[in-house]
Amino acid sequence: MARLTSFVASFVALVAAATSAMATEEASFQKRIVFSPTIVYPTAGTQWKTGQKVNVTWDVSHLPKQLKHAKGTIRLGHIESGNSNEHLANTLADNFLLRTGNVTFTVPKVEQRDDYVVVLFGDSGNHSPKFSIH
Ligand SMILES: *[C@@H]1O[C@H](CO)[C@@H](O)[C@H](O)[C@H]1NC(C)=O
Ligand SMILES: *[C@@H]1O[C@H](CO)[C@@H](O)[C@H](O)[C@H]1NC(C)=O
């Protein structure tokens, strides 16, 4: 996700620089505030169970003050080895304030895998290490 986001960002910057007609867009691109918080839980050793109440926790120590009221979404995905696609599927939680640093929800009924990740979307996306749901 980080790779995709920066690819899109470079592409937007290139196009904007090449075309003066896109000057307005370039200006709004530069104003965009990027905050990619590190997810501190779940970690690589985590194992969740369907129906269990769990949380996702992220670092808010660098939250820009402009995002004080920004809301986030957390989605469940999985990453197969040798492939960076996150296969995003279920939304686990949304409409929470990014600044709270954690959100609690119930693990949905999903297939058992050991390569799940959670991705936190605010104004950009960051995924956790791979963990298990059994
Ligand atoms: C999230 O869950 C983990 C594991 O149960 C727990 O150790 C941690 O305190 C929880 N964090 C929050 C913010 O609830
Ligand atoms: C978890 O969120 C609650 C508010 O929902 C907040 O009071 C608490 O400080 C947060 N804990 C962490 C570790 O982010």
PDB file of N, CA, C and O in Angstrom, residues 28-78:
ATOM      1  N   SER A  28      -3.199  21.989  -4.906  1.00  0.00           N
ATOM      2  CA  SER A  28      -3.963  21.259  -3.901  1.00  0.00           C
ATOM      3  C   SER A  28      -3.234  19.977  -3.506  1.00  0.00           C
ATOM      4  O   SER A  28      -3.322  19.528  -2.380  1.00  0.00           O
ATOM      5  N   PHE A  29      -2.468  19.413  -4.446  1.00  0.00           N
ATOM      6  CA  PHE A  29      -1.673  18.227  -4.109  1.00  0.00           C
ATOM      7  C   PHE A  29      -0.649  18.567  -3.034  1.00  0.00           C
ATOM      8  O   PHE A  29      -0.466  17.839  -2.083  1.00  0.00           O
ATOM      9  N   GLN A  30      -0.002  19.708  -3.192  1.00  0.00           N
ATOM     10  CA  GLN A  30       1.032  20.087  -2.226  1.00  0.00           C
ATOM     11  C   GLN A  30       0.449  20.407  -0.858  1.00  0.00           C
ATOM     12  O   GLN A  30       1.116  20.279   0.151  1.00  0.00           O
ATOM     13  N   LYS A  31      -0.804  20.816  -0.851  1.00  0.00           N
ATOM     14  CA  LYS A  31      -1.446  21.140   0.431  1.00  0.00           C
ATOM     15  C   LYS A  31      -1.875  19.901   1.199  1.00  0.00           C
ATOM     16  O   LYS A  31      -2.140  19.959   2.377  1.00  0.00           O
ATOM     17  N   ARG A  32      -1.982  18.776   0.477  1.00  0.00           N
ATOM     18  CA  ARG A  32      -2.412  17.540   1.109  1.00  0.00           C
ATOM     19  C   ARG A  32      -1.491  17.181   2.279  1.00  0.00           C
ATOM     20  O   ARG A  32      -0.276  17.230   2.159  1.00  0.00           O
ATOM     21  N   ILE A  33      -2.095  16.813   3.388  1.00  0.00           N
ATOM     22  CA  ILE A  33      -1.300  16.455   4.551  1.00  0.00           C
ATOM     23  C   ILE A  33      -1.239  14.941   4.636  1.00  0.00           C
ATOM     24  O   ILE A  33      -2.267  14.274   4.676  1.00  0.00           O
ATOM     25  N   VAL A  34      -0.032  14.418   4.616  1.00  0.00           N
ATOM     26  CA  VAL A  34       0.089  12.966   4.637  1.00  0.00           C
ATOM     27  C   VAL A  34       0.485  12.503   6.032  1.00  0.00           C
ATOM     28  O   VAL A  34       1.462  12.971   6.604  1.00  0.00           O
ATOM     29  N   PHE A  35      -0.305  11.592   6.554  1.00  0.00           N
ATOM     30  CA  PHE A  35      -0.051  11.030   7.883  1.00  0.00           C
ATOM     31  C   PHE A  35      -0.152   9.521   7.743  1.00  0.00           C
ATOM     32  O   PHE A  35      -1.211   9.004   7.399  1.00  0.00           O
ATOM     33  N   SER A  36       0.950   8.830   7.931  1.00  0.00           N
ATOM     34  CA  SER A  36       0.959   7.365   7.828  1.00  0.00           C
ATOM     35  C   SER A  36       1.353   6.768   9.161  1.00  0.00           C
ATOM     36  O   SER A  36       2.514   6.467   9.404  1.00  0.00           O
ATOM     37  N   PRO A  37       0.381   6.614  10.068  1.00  0.00           N
ATOM     38  CA  PRO A  37       0.721   6.146  11.407  1.00  0.00           C
ATOM     39  C   PRO A  37       1.149   4.680  11.405  1.00  0.00           C
ATOM     40  O   PRO A  37       0.599   3.867  10.668  1.00  0.00           O
ATOM     41  N   THR A  38       2.110   4.349  12.231  1.00  0.00           N
ATOM     42  CA  THR A  38       2.542   2.968  12.402  1.00  0.00           C
ATOM     43  C   THR A  38       1.511   2.214  13.225  1.00  0.00           C
ATOM     44  O   THR A  38       1.064   2.701  14.264  1.00  0.00           O
ATOM     45  N   ILE A  39       1.137   1.038  12.757  1.00  0.00           N
ATOM     46  CA  ILE A  39       0.203   0.195  13.512  1.00  0.00           C
ATOM     47  C   ILE A  39       1.014  -0.594  14.536  1.00  0.00           C
ATOM     48  O   ILE A  39       1.948  -1.318  14.170  1.00  0.00           O
ATOM     49  N   VAL A  40       0.677  -0.435  15.804  1.00  0.00           N
ATOM     50  CA  VAL A  40       1.450  -1.109  16.856  1.00  0.00           C
ATOM     51  C   VAL A  40       0.771  -2.387  17.347  1.00  0.00           C
ATOM     52  O   VAL A  40       1.408  -3.240  17.965  1.00  0.00           O
ATOM     53  N   TYR A  41      -0.516  -2.563  17.048  1.00  0.00           N
ATOM     54  CA  TYR A  41      -1.218  -3.809  17.341  1.00  0.00           C
ATOM     55  C   TYR A  41      -2.335  -3.977  16.324  1.00  0.00           C
ATOM     56  O   TYR A  41      -3.033  -2.999  16.068  1.00  0.00           O
ATOM     57  N   PRO A  42      -2.517  -5.127  15.680  1.00  0.00           N
ATOM     58  CA  PRO A  42      -1.852  -6.423  15.923  1.00  0.00           C
ATOM     59  C   PRO A  42      -0.391  -6.438  15.447  1.00  0.00           C
ATOM     60  O   PRO A  42      -0.003  -5.652  14.592  1.00  0.00           O
ATOM     61  N   THR A  43       0.364  -7.355  16.047  1.00  0.00           N
ATOM     62  CA  THR A  43       1.767  -7.536  15.682  1.00  0.00           C
ATOM     63  C   THR A  43       1.913  -8.878  14.966  1.00  0.00           C
ATOM     64  O   THR A  43       0.926  -9.610  14.788  1.00  0.00           O
ATOM     65  N   ALA A  44       3.145  -9.213  14.587  1.00  0.00           N
ATOM     66  CA  ALA A  44       3.391 -10.440  13.816  1.00  0.00           C
ATOM     67  C   ALA A  44       2.972 -11.707  14.575  1.00  0.00           C
ATOM     68  O   ALA A  44       2.640 -12.710  13.967  1.00  0.00           O
ATOM     69  N   GLY A  45       2.961 -11.682  15.901  1.00  0.00           N
ATOM     70  CA  GLY A  45       2.602 -12.905  16.639  1.00  0.00           C
ATOM     71  C   GLY A  45       1.120 -13.029  16.971  1.00  0.00           C
ATOM     72  O   GLY A  45       0.686 -14.014  17.557  1.00  0.00           O
ATOM     73  N   THR A  46       0.346 -12.030  16.612  1.00  0.00           N
ATOM     74  CA  THR A  46      -1.060 -11.977  17.029  1.00  0.00           C
ATOM     75  C   THR A  46      -1.898 -13.075  16.392  1.00  0.00           C
ATOM     76  O   THR A  46      -1.733 -13.394  15.216  1.00  0.00           O
ATOM     77  N   GLN A  47      -2.809 -13.655  17.171  1.00  0.00           N
ATOM     78  CA  GLN A  47      -3.783 -14.595  16.634  1.00  0.00           C
ATOM     79  C   GLN A  47      -5.164 -14.216  17.156  1.00  0.00           C
ATOM     80  O   GLN A  47      -5.379 -14.137  18.361  1.00  0.00           O
ATOM     81  N   TRP A  48      -6.074 -13.922  16.249  1.00  0.00           N
ATOM     82  CA  TRP A  48      -7.443 -13.573  16.607  1.00  0.00           C
ATOM     83  C   TRP A  48      -8.361 -14.743  16.308  1.00  0.00           C
ATOM     84  O   TRP A  48      -8.038 -15.617  15.522  1.00  0.00           O
ATOM     85  N   LYS A  49      -9.543 -14.719  16.949  1.00  0.00           N
ATOM     86  CA  LYS A  49     -10.565 -15.725  16.688  1.00  0.00           C
ATOM     87  C   LYS A  49     -11.845 -15.024  16.265  1.00  0.00           C
ATOM     88  O   LYS A  49     -12.147 -13.941  16.770  1.00  0.00           O
ATOM     89  N   THR A  50     -12.586 -15.652  15.366  1.00  0.00           N
ATOM     90  CA  THR A  50     -13.886 -15.123  14.974  1.00  0.00           C
ATOM     91  C   THR A  50     -14.736 -14.892  16.219  1.00  0.00           C
ATOM     92  O   THR A  50     -14.755 -15.734  17.113  1.00  0.00           O
ATOM     93  N   GLY A  51     -15.389 -13.745  16.295  1.00  0.00           N
ATOM     94  CA  GLY A  51     -16.264 -13.443  17.425  1.00  0.00           C
ATOM     95  C   GLY A  51     -15.558 -12.788  18.599  1.00  0.00           C
ATOM     96  O   GLY A  51     -16.207 -12.308  19.528  1.00  0.00           O
ATOM     97  N   GLN A  52     -14.238 -12.757  18.559  1.00  0.00           N
ATOM     98  CA  GLN A  52     -13.461 -12.168  19.652  1.00  0.00           C
ATOM     99  C   GLN A  52     -13.474 -10.646  19.546  1.00  0.00           C
ATOM    100  O   GLN A  52     -13.477 -10.099  18.447  1.00  0.00           O
ATOM    101  N   LYS A  53     -13.517  -9.980  20.701  1.00  0.00           N
ATOM    102  CA  LYS A  53     -13.397  -8.514  20.722  1.00  0.00           C
ATOM    103  C   LYS A  53     -11.924  -8.158  20.729  1.00  0.00           C
ATOM    104  O   LYS A  53     -11.184  -8.574  21.615  1.00  0.00           O
ATOM    105  N   VAL A  54     -11.525  -7.415  19.721  1.00  0.00           N
ATOM    106  CA  VAL A  54     -10.107  -7.071  19.574  1.00  0.00           C
ATOM    107  C   VAL A  54      -9.975  -5.583  19.248  1.00  0.00           C
ATOM    108  O   VAL A  54     -10.982  -4.902  19.025  1.00  0.00           O
ATOM    109  N   ASN A  55      -8.743  -5.128  19.222  1.00  0.00           N
ATOM    110  CA  ASN A  55      -8.524  -3.732  18.841  1.00  0.00           C
ATOM    111  C   ASN A  55      -7.412  -3.638  17.814  1.00  0.00           C
ATOM    112  O   ASN A  55      -6.608  -4.550  17.654  1.00  0.00           O
ATOM    113  N   VAL A  56      -7.363  -2.498  17.149  1.00  0.00           N
ATOM    114  CA  VAL A  56      -6.205  -2.100  16.355  1.00  0.00           C
ATOM    115  C   VAL A  56      -5.701  -0.815  17.007  1.00  0.00           C
ATOM    116  O   VAL A  56      -6.501   0.065  17.358  1.00  0.00           O
ATOM    117  N   THR A  57      -4.403  -0.740  17.216  1.00  0.00           N
ATOM    118  CA  THR A  57      -3.799   0.426  17.882  1.00  0.00           C
ATOM    119  C   THR A  57      -2.697   0.993  17.001  1.00  0.00           C
ATOM    120  O   THR A  57      -1.937   0.229  16.398  1.00  0.00           O
ATOM    121  N   TRP A  58      -2.646   2.302  16.886  1.00  0.00           N
ATOM    122  CA  TRP A  58      -1.625   2.948  16.041  1.00  0.00           C
ATOM    123  C   TRP A  58      -1.020   4.129  16.774  1.00  0.00           C
ATOM    124  O   TRP A  58      -1.578   4.627  17.765  1.00  0.00           O
ATOM    125  N   ASP A  59       0.120   4.556  16.270  1.00  0.00           N
ATOM    126  CA  ASP A  59       0.887   5.629  16.898  1.00  0.00           C
ATOM    127  C   ASP A  59       0.352   6.987  16.445  1.00  0.00           C
ATOM    128  O   ASP A  59       0.368   7.284  15.253  1.00  0.00           O
ATOM    129  N   VAL A  60      -0.094   7.787  17.386  1.00  0.00           N
ATOM    130  CA  VAL A  60      -0.627   9.104  17.021  1.00  0.00           C
ATOM    131  C   VAL A  60       0.319  10.240  17.419  1.00  0.00           C
ATOM    132  O   VAL A  60      -0.050  11.404  17.361  1.00  0.00           O
ATOM    133  N   SER A  61       1.553   9.875  17.787  1.00  0.00           N
ATOM    134  CA  SER A  61       2.459  10.913  18.288  1.00  0.00           C
ATOM    135  C   SER A  61       2.835  11.943  17.214  1.00  0.00           C
ATOM    136  O   SER A  61       3.262  13.030  17.554  1.00  0.00           O
ATOM    137  N   HIS A  62       2.687  11.596  15.939  1.00  0.00           N
ATOM    138  CA  HIS A  62       3.019  12.567  14.890  1.00  0.00           C
ATOM    139  C   HIS A  62       1.791  13.061  14.136  1.00  0.00           C
ATOM    140  O   HIS A  62       1.895  13.515  13.004  1.00  0.00           O
ATOM    141  N   LEU A  63       0.627  12.945  14.756  1.00  0.00           N
ATOM    142  CA  LEU A  63      -0.601  13.369  14.083  1.00  0.00           C
ATOM    143  C   LEU A  63      -0.583  14.886  13.849  1.00  0.00           C
ATOM    144  O   LEU A  63      -0.484  15.661  14.791  1.00  0.00           O
ATOM    145  N   PRO A  64      -0.665  15.310  12.582  1.00  0.00           N
ATOM    146  CA  PRO A  64      -0.684  16.756  12.323  1.00  0.00           C
ATOM    147  C   PRO A  64      -1.956  17.381  12.901  1.00  0.00           C
ATOM    148  O   PRO A  64      -3.016  16.753  12.857  1.00  0.00           O
ATOM    149  N   LYS A  65      -1.860  18.591  13.426  1.00  0.00           N
ATOM    150  CA  LYS A  65      -3.023  19.198  14.081  1.00  0.00           C
ATOM    151  C   LYS A  65      -4.181  19.425  13.107  1.00  0.00           C
ATOM    152  O   LYS A  65      -5.331  19.453  13.494  1.00  0.00           O
ATOM    153  N   GLN A  66      -3.853  19.500  11.804  1.00  0.00           N
ATOM    154  CA  GLN A  66      -4.910  19.656  10.786  1.00  0.00           C
ATOM    155  C   GLN A  66      -5.816  18.431  10.720  1.00  0.00           C
ATOM    156  O   GLN A  66      -6.906  18.502  10.181  1.00  0.00           O
ATOM    157  N   LEU A  67      -5.332  17.298  11.240  1.00  0.00           N
ATOM    158  CA  LEU A  67      -6.132  16.071  11.171  1.00  0.00           C
ATOM    159  C   LEU A  67      -6.814  15.759  12.503  1.00  0.00           C
ATOM    160  O   LEU A  67      -7.245  14.638  12.751  1.00  0.00           O
ATOM    161  N   LYS A  68      -6.930  16.756  13.346  1.00  0.00           N
ATOM    162  CA  LYS A  68      -7.522  16.582  14.668  1.00  0.00           C
ATOM    163  C   LYS A  68      -8.925  15.978  14.605  1.00  0.00           C
ATOM    164  O   LYS A  68      -9.328  15.221  15.476  1.00  0.00           O
ATOM    165  N   HIS A  69      -9.663  16.321  13.562  1.00  0.00           N
ATOM    166  CA  HIS A  69     -11.045  15.829  13.454  1.00  0.00           C
ATOM    167  C   HIS A  69     -11.208  14.796  12.340  1.00  0.00           C
ATOM    168  O   HIS A  69     -12.330  14.438  11.991  1.00  0.00           O
ATOM    169  N   ALA A  70     -10.081  14.332  11.775  1.00  0.00           N
ATOM    170  CA  ALA A  70     -10.155  13.382  10.655  1.00  0.00           C
ATOM    171  C   ALA A  70     -10.591  12.008  11.145  1.00  0.00           C
ATOM    172  O   ALA A  70     -10.204  11.562  12.224  1.00  0.00           O
ATOM    173  N   LYS A  71     -11.418  11.356  10.334  1.00  0.00           N
ATOM    174  CA  LYS A  71     -11.910  10.027  10.691  1.00  0.00           C
ATOM    175  C   LYS A  71     -11.180   8.967   9.871  1.00  0.00           C
ATOM    176  O   LYS A  71     -10.679   9.241   8.784  1.00  0.00           O
ATOM    177  N   GLY A  72     -11.144   7.762  10.399  1.00  0.00           N
ATOM    178  CA  GLY A  72     -10.433   6.671   9.734  1.00  0.00           C
ATOM    179  C   GLY A  72     -11.312   5.461   9.473  1.00  0.00           C
ATOM    180  O   GLY A  72     -12.442   5.373   9.952  1.00  0.00           O
ATOM    181  N   THR A  73     -10.765   4.540   8.699  1.00  0.00           N
ATOM    182  CA  THR A  73     -11.407   3.261   8.375  1.00  0.00           C
ATOM    183  C   THR A  73     -10.346   2.179   8.509  1.00  0.00           C
ATOM    184  O   THR A  73      -9.193   2.400   8.138  1.00  0.00           O
ATOM    185  N   ILE A  74     -10.733   1.025   9.039  1.00  0.00           N
ATOM    186  CA  ILE A  74      -9.810  -0.106   9.095  1.00  0.00           C
ATOM    187  C   ILE A  74     -10.392  -1.259   8.314  1.00  0.00           C
ATOM    188  O   ILE A  74     -11.548  -1.641   8.516  1.00  0.00           O
ATOM    189  N   ARG A  75      -9.595  -1.781   7.395  1.00  0.00           N
ATOM    190  CA  ARG A  75     -10.047  -2.914   6.596  1.00  0.00           C
ATOM    191  C   ARG A  75      -9.128  -4.102   6.782  1.00  0.00           C
ATOM    192  O   ARG A  75      -7.936  -3.948   7.058  1.00  0.00           O
ATOM    193  N   LEU A  76      -9.726  -5.276   6.655  1.00  0.00           N
ATOM    194  CA  LEU A  76      -8.976  -6.525   6.746  1.00  0.00           C
ATOM    195  C   LEU A  76      -8.571  -6.952   5.340  1.00  0.00           C
ATOM    196  O   LEU A  76      -9.380  -6.887   4.409  1.00  0.00           O
ATOM    197  N   GLY A  77      -7.334  -7.374   5.212  1.00  0.00           N
ATOM    198  CA  GLY A  77      -6.882  -7.908   3.936  1.00  0.00           C
ATOM    199  C   GLY A  77      -5.928  -9.050   4.201  1.00  0.00           C
ATOM    200  O   GLY A  77      -5.724  -9.442   5.354  1.00  0.00           O
ATOM    201  N   HIS A  78      -5.369  -9.598   3.152  1.00  0.00           N
ATOM    202  CA  HIS A  78      -4.288 -10.571   3.343  1.00  0.00           C
ATOM    203  C   HIS A  78      -3.292 -10.379   2.215  1.00  0.00           C
ATOM    204  O   HIS A  78      -3.638  -9.887   1.140  1.00  0.00           O
TER     205      HIS A  78
END
